[in-house]
Short mmCIF file of C-alpha atoms in Angstrom, two decimals:
data_model
loop_
_atom_site.label_atom_id
_atom_site.label_comp_id
_atom_site.label_asym_id
_atom_site.label_seq_id
_atom_site.Cartn_x
_atom_site.Cartn_y
_atom_site.Cartn_z
CA MET A 1 34.53 35.13 2.43
CA THR A 2 31.82 34.36 4.96
CA ASP A 3 31.60 31.06 6.87
CA ILE A 4 28.16 30.07 5.58
CA ILE A 5 25.76 31.13 2.85
CA ILE A 6 22.14 30.13 3.43
CA ILE A 7 19.76 30.35 0.49
CA GLY A 8 16.19 30.78 1.74
CA GLY A 9 14.78 32.64 4.75
CA GLY A 10 12.01 30.26 5.81
CA PRO A 11 11.98 28.40 9.16
CA GLY A 12 14.88 26.21 8.07
CA GLY A 13 16.93 29.10 6.74
CA TYR A 14 16.49 31.80 9.37
CA GLU A 15 16.57 29.41 12.36
CA THR A 16 19.77 27.87 11.01
CA ALA A 17 21.28 31.32 10.49
CA LEU A 18 20.51 32.26 14.09
CA TYR A 19 21.92 29.00 15.45
CA ALA A 20 25.08 29.39 13.37
CA ALA A 21 25.52 32.96 14.58
CA GLU A 22 25.08 31.86 18.21
CA ASN A 23 27.99 29.51 17.62
CA GLY A 24 30.24 32.25 16.30
CA LEU A 25 29.87 31.65 12.57
CA THR A 26 29.34 34.44 10.04
CA VAL A 27 26.32 33.99 7.80
CA THR A 28 24.97 35.57 4.63
CA LEU A 29 21.27 34.79 4.29
CA PHE A 30 19.47 35.21 0.95
CA GLU A 31 15.70 35.63 0.70
CA LYS A 32 13.96 36.66 -2.51
CA SER A 33 10.67 37.59 -0.82
CA HIS A 34 9.67 37.87 2.84
CA VAL A 35 11.52 36.17 5.69
CA GLY A 36 9.50 33.41 7.31
CA GLY A 37 8.99 31.48 4.09
CA THR A 38 5.82 29.62 3.15
CA CYS A 39 5.12 28.65 6.74
CA LEU A 40 4.74 32.19 8.04
CA ASN A 41 3.52 34.04 4.98
CA CYS A 42 1.16 31.69 3.17
CA GLY A 43 1.07 28.37 5.03
CA CYS A 44 1.14 27.24 8.65
CA ILE A 45 0.57 30.55 10.45
CA PRO A 46 -2.21 32.07 8.30
CA THR A 47 -4.00 28.71 8.16
CA LYS A 48 -3.86 28.29 11.93
CA THR A 49 -5.08 31.85 12.41
CA LEU A 50 -8.13 31.15 10.25
CA LEU A 51 -8.70 27.83 12.03
CA HIS A 52 -8.60 29.62 15.40
CA HIS A 53 -11.42 31.89 14.21
CA ALA A 54 -13.30 28.87 12.86
CA GLU A 55 -13.05 27.18 16.26
CA ILE A 56 -14.44 30.29 17.97
CA LEU A 57 -17.31 30.35 15.46
CA ARG A 58 -18.02 26.67 16.03
CA ASN A 59 -18.13 27.15 19.80
CA ILE A 60 -20.51 30.11 19.50
CA ARG A 61 -22.85 28.10 17.30
CA ASN A 62 -22.80 25.28 19.84
CA GLY A 63 -23.46 27.70 22.69
CA GLY A 64 -27.00 26.46 23.31
CA GLU A 65 -25.60 23.22 24.70
CA TYR A 66 -23.86 25.21 27.42
CA GLY A 67 -26.74 27.51 28.36
CA PHE A 68 -26.00 30.38 25.98
CA GLU A 69 -29.34 30.85 24.22
CA ASN A 70 -30.69 33.33 21.67
CA LEU A 71 -27.21 34.55 20.79
CA SER A 72 -27.15 37.22 18.09
CA PHE A 73 -23.92 37.98 16.24
CA SER A 74 -22.58 38.83 12.81
CA PHE A 75 -19.60 37.20 11.17
CA ASN A 76 -17.30 39.49 9.16
CA TYR A 77 -14.83 37.36 7.24
CA ALA A 78 -12.95 40.39 5.94
CA LYS A 79 -12.07 41.19 9.57
CA VAL A 80 -10.75 37.64 9.99
CA VAL A 81 -8.47 38.11 6.99
CA GLU A 82 -7.36 41.49 8.36
CA ARG A 83 -6.34 39.88 11.66
CA LYS A 84 -4.58 37.05 9.79
CA ASP A 85 -2.51 39.64 7.94
CA SER A 86 -1.65 41.45 11.18
CA VAL A 87 -0.46 38.19 12.75
CA ILE A 88 1.83 37.56 9.77
CA SER A 89 3.17 41.11 9.91
CA GLN A 90 3.85 40.92 13.64
CA LEU A 91 5.75 37.64 13.39
CA ARG A 92 7.64 38.71 10.27
CA ASN A 93 8.81 41.88 12.04
CA GLY A 94 9.95 39.73 14.95
CA ILE A 95 12.09 37.55 12.68
CA GLU A 96 13.60 40.58 10.97
CA THR A 97 14.54 41.94 14.39
CA LEU A 98 16.18 38.65 15.38
CA LEU A 99 18.20 38.69 12.16
CA THR A 100 19.77 42.07 13.02
CA ASN A 101 22.69 40.11 14.39
CA PRO A 102 26.28 41.28 13.82
CA ASN A 103 27.16 37.81 12.50
CA ILE A 104 24.28 37.75 9.98
CA THR A 105 23.98 39.68 6.72
CA VAL A 106 20.55 39.49 5.03
CA VAL A 107 20.46 39.95 1.27
CA HIS A 108 17.03 40.44 -0.32
CA GLY A 109 17.41 38.79 -3.70
CA GLU A 110 17.24 35.46 -5.53
CA ALA A 111 20.52 33.54 -5.32
CA SER A 112 21.82 31.05 -7.87
CA PHE A 113 25.05 29.07 -7.99
CA VAL A 114 28.12 30.21 -9.91
CA ASN A 115 30.19 27.33 -8.53
CA GLU A 116 30.28 25.21 -5.37
CA ASN A 117 31.49 28.13 -3.22
CA THR A 118 29.89 31.11 -4.93
CA VAL A 119 26.36 32.38 -5.59
CA LEU A 120 25.06 35.30 -7.64
CA ALA A 121 22.30 37.63 -6.42
CA GLU A 122 21.20 41.01 -7.75
CA GLY A 123 24.25 41.09 -10.05
CA LYS A 124 26.76 40.57 -7.23
CA GLU A 125 28.77 37.46 -6.34
CA TYR A 126 29.08 36.13 -2.78
CA SER A 127 31.37 33.33 -1.60
CA ALA A 128 31.47 31.07 1.46
CA ARG A 129 33.25 27.98 2.70
CA ASN A 130 29.92 26.16 3.12
CA ILE A 131 26.47 26.66 1.62
CA ILE A 132 23.08 25.54 2.93
CA ILE A 133 20.14 25.37 0.53
CA ALA A 134 16.80 26.02 2.24
CA THR A 135 14.58 27.18 -0.62
CA GLY A 136 11.46 25.25 0.41
CA SER A 137 8.70 24.17 -1.94
CA SER A 138 5.76 25.42 -3.98
CA ALA A 139 2.22 24.16 -4.44
CA LYS A 140 1.91 21.41 -7.03
CA ILE A 141 -0.69 21.93 -9.78
CA LEU A 142 -2.27 18.90 -11.46
CA PRO A 143 -1.63 18.83 -15.23
CA ILE A 144 -5.30 18.63 -16.12
CA GLU A 145 -7.51 20.51 -18.56
CA GLY A 146 -8.84 23.70 -17.00
CA ALA A 147 -6.24 23.92 -14.22
CA GLY A 148 -5.39 27.46 -15.32
CA LEU A 149 -8.92 28.84 -15.17
CA GLU A 150 -9.63 31.82 -12.94
CA GLY A 151 -11.01 30.53 -9.65
CA VAL A 152 -8.75 27.45 -9.62
CA VAL A 153 -6.36 28.33 -6.81
CA THR A 154 -3.68 27.01 -4.50
CA SER A 155 -3.75 27.47 -0.75
CA THR A 156 -1.77 30.71 -1.16
CA GLU A 157 -4.59 32.39 -3.08
CA LEU A 158 -7.39 30.86 -0.98
CA LEU A 159 -5.86 32.25 2.21
CA ASN A 160 -6.12 35.75 0.73
CA VAL A 161 -9.74 35.76 -0.46
CA THR A 162 -11.86 38.34 1.37
CA GLU A 163 -15.17 36.50 0.95
CA VAL A 164 -16.02 32.93 1.85
CA PRO A 165 -16.81 30.98 -1.34
CA LYS A 166 -20.34 29.60 -1.31
CA ARG A 167 -19.22 26.32 -2.91
CA LEU A 168 -15.64 25.13 -2.53
CA CYS A 169 -14.27 22.05 -4.26
CA ILE A 170 -10.98 20.77 -2.82
CA ILE A 171 -8.83 18.43 -4.87
CA GLY A 172 -6.72 16.43 -2.43
CA ALA A 173 -7.35 15.20 1.12
CA GLY A 174 -3.87 15.61 2.55
CA VAL A 175 -2.98 17.98 5.36
CA ILE A 176 -3.67 21.20 3.42
CA GLY A 177 -6.91 19.91 1.92
CA MET A 178 -8.26 18.61 5.22
CA GLU A 179 -7.35 21.72 7.23
CA LEU A 180 -8.97 24.05 4.72
CA ALA A 181 -12.01 21.77 4.33
CA SER A 182 -12.50 21.92 8.09
CA CYS A 183 -11.92 25.67 8.16
CA PHE A 184 -14.14 26.79 5.27
CA SER A 185 -16.97 24.37 6.01
CA THR A 186 -17.15 26.01 9.45
CA PHE A 187 -17.14 29.46 7.84
CA GLY A 188 -20.15 28.40 5.75
CA SER A 189 -18.82 27.01 2.48
CA GLU A 190 -20.45 23.97 0.94
CA VAL A 191 -17.31 21.84 0.68
CA THR A 192 -16.67 18.89 -1.62
CA VAL A 193 -13.39 16.99 -1.39
CA ILE A 194 -12.07 14.79 -4.20
CA GLU A 195 -9.25 12.39 -3.29
CA PHE A 196 -7.47 9.80 -5.41
CA LEU A 197 -6.55 7.52 -2.49
CA LYS A 198 -8.83 5.24 -0.48
CA GLU A 199 -8.52 7.35 2.68
CA CYS A 200 -7.52 10.88 3.65
CA LEU A 201 -4.23 11.75 5.35
CA PRO A 202 -2.18 8.66 4.41
CA VAL A 203 0.49 9.50 7.02
CA LEU A 204 -2.09 8.86 9.75
CA ASP A 205 -3.26 5.52 11.09
CA SER A 206 -6.14 4.61 8.76
CA ASP A 207 -8.58 4.08 11.65
CA ILE A 208 -7.79 7.56 13.02
CA ALA A 209 -8.02 9.12 9.54
CA LYS A 210 -11.43 7.58 8.88
CA ARG A 211 -12.82 8.76 12.22
CA LEU A 212 -11.48 12.27 11.63
CA ARG A 213 -12.96 12.46 8.12
CA LYS A 214 -16.41 11.73 9.52
CA GLU A 215 -16.05 14.72 11.88
CA ILE A 216 -15.60 17.17 8.97
CA ASP A 217 -18.75 18.74 7.52
CA ALA A 218 -17.94 18.09 3.87
CA THR A 219 -18.82 15.69 1.06
CA PHE A 220 -15.91 13.32 0.43
CA ASN A 221 -15.34 11.47 -2.84
CA MET A 222 -12.57 8.98 -2.16
CA GLN A 223 -10.83 6.85 -4.82
CA SER A 224 -11.69 9.55 -7.34
CA ALA A 225 -9.60 11.22 -10.07
CA VAL A 226 -10.27 14.66 -11.55
CA SER A 227 -10.18 14.61 -15.37
CA ARG A 228 -10.99 18.25 -16.23
CA ILE A 229 -12.34 21.56 -14.98
CA GLU A 230 -14.74 23.58 -17.13
CA ARG A 231 -16.46 26.96 -16.99
CA ASN A 232 -20.25 26.96 -16.67
CA GLU A 233 -22.39 29.56 -18.46
CA ASP A 234 -23.08 31.30 -15.14
CA GLY A 235 -19.33 31.70 -14.55
CA SER A 236 -19.02 28.95 -11.93
CA LEU A 237 -16.64 26.02 -12.26
CA HIS A 238 -17.59 22.48 -13.26
CA VAL A 239 -15.26 19.77 -11.94
CA VAL A 240 -15.45 16.41 -13.72
CA PHE A 241 -14.03 13.34 -12.01
CA SER A 242 -14.21 9.56 -12.20
CA LYS A 243 -15.19 7.56 -9.14
CA LYS A 244 -14.81 3.80 -9.30
CA GLY A 245 -15.06 3.87 -13.08
CA LYS A 246 -18.08 6.20 -13.29
CA GLU A 247 -17.90 9.83 -14.39
CA GLN A 248 -19.32 12.33 -11.90
CA SER A 249 -19.16 16.09 -11.49
CA VAL A 250 -19.62 18.92 -9.02
CA ASP A 251 -20.11 22.66 -9.47
CA ALA A 252 -18.12 25.13 -7.40
CA ASP A 253 -17.40 28.83 -7.10
CA MET A 254 -13.77 28.09 -6.31
CA VAL A 255 -11.52 25.05 -6.73
CA LEU A 256 -8.56 24.48 -4.43
CA MET A 257 -5.64 22.43 -5.70
CA ALA A 258 -4.30 20.74 -2.56
CA THR A 259 -2.30 18.04 -4.31
CA GLY A 260 1.04 18.33 -2.58
CA ARG A 261 4.16 20.44 -2.99
CA THR A 262 7.26 20.35 -5.16
CA PRO A 263 10.81 21.39 -4.12
CA ASN A 264 12.05 24.81 -5.28
CA THR A 265 15.19 24.00 -7.28
CA ALA A 266 14.58 25.42 -10.77
CA SER A 267 16.25 28.82 -10.25
CA LEU A 268 19.29 27.60 -8.27
CA ASN A 269 21.48 26.60 -11.25
CA LEU A 270 22.53 23.49 -9.31
CA GLU A 271 24.46 22.12 -12.29
CA ALA A 272 27.07 24.85 -11.83
CA ALA A 273 27.77 23.58 -8.31
CA GLY A 274 27.58 19.89 -9.21
CA VAL A 275 24.67 19.23 -6.84
CA CYS A 276 22.63 16.12 -7.70
CA VAL A 277 18.85 16.14 -7.95
CA GLU A 278 16.59 13.10 -8.04
CA ARG A 279 12.87 13.26 -8.83
CA GLY A 280 12.92 17.00 -8.39
CA ALA A 281 14.48 16.97 -4.91
CA ILE A 282 18.08 17.53 -3.86
CA THR A 283 19.62 14.27 -2.69
CA VAL A 284 21.24 14.34 0.75
CA ASP A 285 22.78 11.93 3.24
CA ASN A 286 21.75 11.64 6.90
CA ASP A 287 23.83 14.73 7.73
CA MET A 288 22.00 16.73 5.02
CA ARG A 289 25.12 16.86 2.83
CA THR A 290 24.49 16.94 -0.91
CA SER A 291 26.75 15.36 -3.53
CA LYS A 292 29.15 18.22 -2.71
CA GLN A 293 30.70 17.95 0.78
CA ASN A 294 30.48 21.68 1.50
CA ILE A 295 26.85 22.08 0.34
CA PHE A 296 23.89 21.03 2.48
CA ALA A 297 20.15 20.98 1.67
CA ILE A 298 17.51 21.20 4.41
CA GLY A 299 13.72 21.22 4.59
CA ASP A 300 11.25 20.80 1.76
CA VAL A 301 13.92 21.13 -0.93
CA ASN A 302 15.31 17.68 -0.04
CA ALA A 303 11.76 16.25 0.22
CA ARG A 304 12.67 14.00 3.16
CA CYS A 305 10.02 15.51 5.41
CA MET A 306 8.03 18.56 4.32
CA LEU A 307 7.45 20.09 7.75
CA ALA A 308 8.73 23.42 9.08
CA HIS A 309 10.10 21.87 12.28
CA ALA A 310 11.88 19.20 10.23
CA ALA A 311 13.66 21.95 8.29
CA THR A 312 14.68 23.67 11.52
CA MET A 313 16.16 20.54 13.09
CA GLN A 314 17.85 19.44 9.87
CA GLY A 315 19.50 22.87 9.77
CA ARG A 316 20.58 22.65 13.39
CA HIS A 317 22.12 19.24 12.75
CA SER A 318 23.93 20.57 9.66
CA ILE A 319 25.57 23.31 11.73
CA ASN A 320 26.56 20.77 14.38
CA VAL A 321 28.19 18.65 11.68
CA LEU A 322 30.15 21.65 10.42
CA LEU A 323 31.25 22.49 13.96
CA GLY A 324 32.13 18.90 14.80
CA LYS A 325 29.57 18.93 17.62
CA GLU A 326 27.77 15.76 18.69
CA ASP A 327 23.99 16.00 19.11
CA ALA A 328 21.12 13.69 20.00
CA ILE A 329 18.78 14.84 17.22
CA ASP A 330 16.82 11.85 15.92
CA LEU A 331 15.22 12.92 12.64
CA SER A 332 13.39 9.59 12.38
CA ILE A 333 11.15 10.61 15.29
CA MET A 334 9.23 13.42 13.62
CA PRO A 335 5.87 14.40 15.14
CA SER A 336 3.30 16.01 12.87
CA ALA A 337 -0.15 17.50 13.30
CA VAL A 338 -3.23 18.32 11.25
CA PHE A 339 -5.07 21.29 12.74
CA THR A 340 -8.56 20.34 11.68
CA LEU A 341 -11.53 20.65 14.05
CA PRO A 342 -10.82 18.42 15.95
CA GLU A 343 -7.06 18.06 15.59
CA ALA A 344 -5.17 14.97 14.51
CA ALA A 345 -1.51 14.20 15.12
CA SER A 346 0.99 11.38 14.86
CA VAL A 347 4.55 10.25 15.45
CA GLY A 348 6.35 7.06 14.48
CA HIS A 349 4.73 3.85 13.34
CA SER A 350 1.01 3.31 12.81
CA GLU A 351 -0.77 -0.04 12.90
CA ASP A 352 -0.72 0.01 9.09
CA SER A 353 3.07 0.51 8.89
CA CYS A 354 3.71 -2.14 11.56
CA GLN A 355 1.69 -4.64 9.56
CA GLN A 356 3.28 -3.65 6.25
CA ASN A 357 6.80 -3.97 7.72
CA SER A 358 6.05 -7.17 9.69
CA ILE A 359 6.88 -5.49 13.02
CA PRO A 360 5.51 -7.43 16.03
CA TYR A 361 3.57 -4.86 18.05
CA THR A 362 0.92 -4.24 20.66
CA CYS A 363 -1.73 -1.53 20.26
CA HIS A 364 -3.12 0.36 23.25
CA LYS A 365 -6.20 2.57 22.82
CA ALA A 366 -7.88 5.22 24.93
CA TYR A 367 -10.97 7.31 24.23
CA TYR A 368 -11.69 10.94 25.08
CA ARG A 369 -15.20 10.10 26.23
CA ALA A 370 -13.76 8.49 29.36
CA ASN A 371 -11.68 11.57 30.26
CA GLY A 372 -13.11 14.06 32.77
CA LYS A 373 -11.56 17.17 31.21
CA ALA A 374 -12.76 16.16 27.72
CA VAL A 375 -16.32 15.67 29.00
CA ALA A 376 -16.23 19.04 30.78
CA MET A 377 -14.97 20.70 27.57
CA GLY A 378 -17.59 18.98 25.41
CA GLU A 379 -14.78 17.40 23.37
CA THR A 380 -15.59 13.71 23.70
CA SER A 381 -14.91 12.78 20.07
CA GLY A 382 -11.39 11.53 20.17
CA LEU A 383 -9.16 8.49 20.18
CA VAL A 384 -5.50 7.83 20.97
CA LYS A 385 -3.49 4.79 19.87
CA ILE A 386 -0.04 3.97 21.22
CA LEU A 387 2.01 1.33 19.38
CA CYS A 388 4.73 -0.61 21.21
CA GLU A 389 7.31 -3.22 20.33
CA LYS A 390 5.72 -6.51 21.36
CA GLU A 391 8.71 -7.94 23.21
CA SER A 392 10.26 -4.89 24.89
CA GLY A 393 7.20 -2.68 25.30
CA ARG A 394 9.15 0.29 23.91
CA ILE A 395 6.87 2.95 22.42
CA ILE A 396 7.33 3.13 18.65
CA GLY A 397 4.37 5.25 17.57
CA CYS A 398 1.30 7.20 18.55
CA HIS A 399 -1.67 8.45 16.52
CA ALA A 400 -4.51 10.58 17.86
CA PHE A 401 -7.44 12.75 16.96
CA GLY A 402 -9.35 15.02 19.28
CA ALA A 403 -8.90 18.31 21.12
CA HIS A 404 -5.21 19.22 21.65
CA ALA A 405 -4.07 16.00 19.96
CA ALA A 406 -0.87 17.74 18.86
CA ASP A 407 0.09 18.48 22.47
CA MET A 408 -0.35 14.84 23.46
CA ILE A 409 1.67 13.58 20.50
CA GLN A 410 4.46 15.96 21.49
CA GLU A 411 4.60 14.30 24.92
CA VAL A 412 4.83 10.86 23.34
CA SER A 413 7.57 12.10 20.97
CA VAL A 414 9.70 13.02 23.97
CA MET A 415 9.12 9.56 25.44
CA MET A 416 10.12 7.92 22.15
CA CYS A 417 13.34 9.96 21.99
CA SER A 418 14.13 8.61 25.47
CA LYS A 419 13.22 5.04 24.41
CA VAL A 420 10.60 4.77 27.14
CA THR A 421 8.50 1.62 27.49
CA ILE A 422 4.74 1.62 27.96
CA GLN A 423 5.13 0.47 31.57
CA GLN A 424 7.60 3.26 32.36
CA PHE A 425 5.17 5.73 30.77
CA ARG A 426 2.31 4.45 32.92
CA ASP A 427 4.43 5.10 36.01
CA MET A 428 4.78 8.80 35.16
CA ILE A 429 2.42 11.13 37.02
CA HIS A 430 -0.01 13.27 35.02
CA ILE A 431 -1.91 16.31 36.26
CA HIS A 432 -5.61 15.83 36.99
CA PRO A 433 -7.83 16.88 35.33
CA THR A 434 -6.13 17.20 31.94
CA LEU A 435 -6.54 15.78 28.48
CA GLY A 436 -3.06 14.32 28.92
CA GLU A 437 -4.64 11.74 31.20
CA VAL A 438 -6.07 10.13 28.07
CA LEU A 439 -2.53 8.91 27.42
CA HIS A 440 -2.10 7.79 31.02
CA SER A 441 -5.25 5.68 30.88
CA ILE A 442 -3.81 3.49 28.10
#
């Protein structure tokens, strides 16, 4: 009997396996497909690779502003996809090498529960004292007429197309929808976004989200609901939606469903282990324990925070709990980023959440246009907001959009973990000239 079984080899699963092994525990890790999970194989990494190429393309097109005139170049999207695949392969090989650890056994197969200590995979049973479920999530498909038509895809399929669609309709203006709208509009697609909510990216401060949306070269239909997708006579797709009570439509060569993700629990046979599920997600306490004391669930499958780094830290905390080790991991301070062009990022409270929760606060703003490095880079579109407790001045949130916004939010996250006040933050020296000085000017 091994110490720990981990079901799922994504960021939560493989990072947790490595951390457990470092601490002397024996681990059996199950992965039905490729290690690295959604993040590496069909999510974060391939998307960011495409966005990197989109940023290069954008900068070349804007070259005239910087003295580069009469530039002649060709854009080969198939080559971009080829490089994306090589990046995935390189990183996947790296993870596989890391997992060749004497304390880790990797089983390539789909695992399901036999009981609370045993799983079945490829016809063989495996047992452990403790089990960690890290099976991630899958793209959610709207239950609408025409959702199964060819050309209606999820992000997984879109990331593998070898030609840029001339007209791309994106249903959903969350992180996936906004990143791919930014990416493919830069590559040359005519992008239309249809979103049910009033504003894109609801996790962001609404002011930041609105400003970011206006930076994306796409047509946005907010407060709109898709009713059906049809096939036109020429083979293209016809998307019908209602906007403020009026029926409208748009034609597209491809339709992306970017309407969220759903936890992967269906194949686990959780009933056999007595693990409780609520609204499709495995219920856990603050230590990631399920309804069974020896079974934990981390990452997307518990739906607490669908981010790769959340899964990793939840897994690390789970191992610490098993080992009886104290840690200072604060899962309530969870930075996140949207890698659009320009980026957006956030951590903690926004003005909206402070108002909704009646939290007395002060808001401090700074603009990129007043920052020397931003002006030199030609990246003056940007705004940072820091939210503080009104009485103490302690930083409780930060939202930003602009070049390298994610890096700045990471700095603020560290300050929040240390319970730093705005005055203490202002007393910390920043390098000149850097974009980080935007924060220091608040």
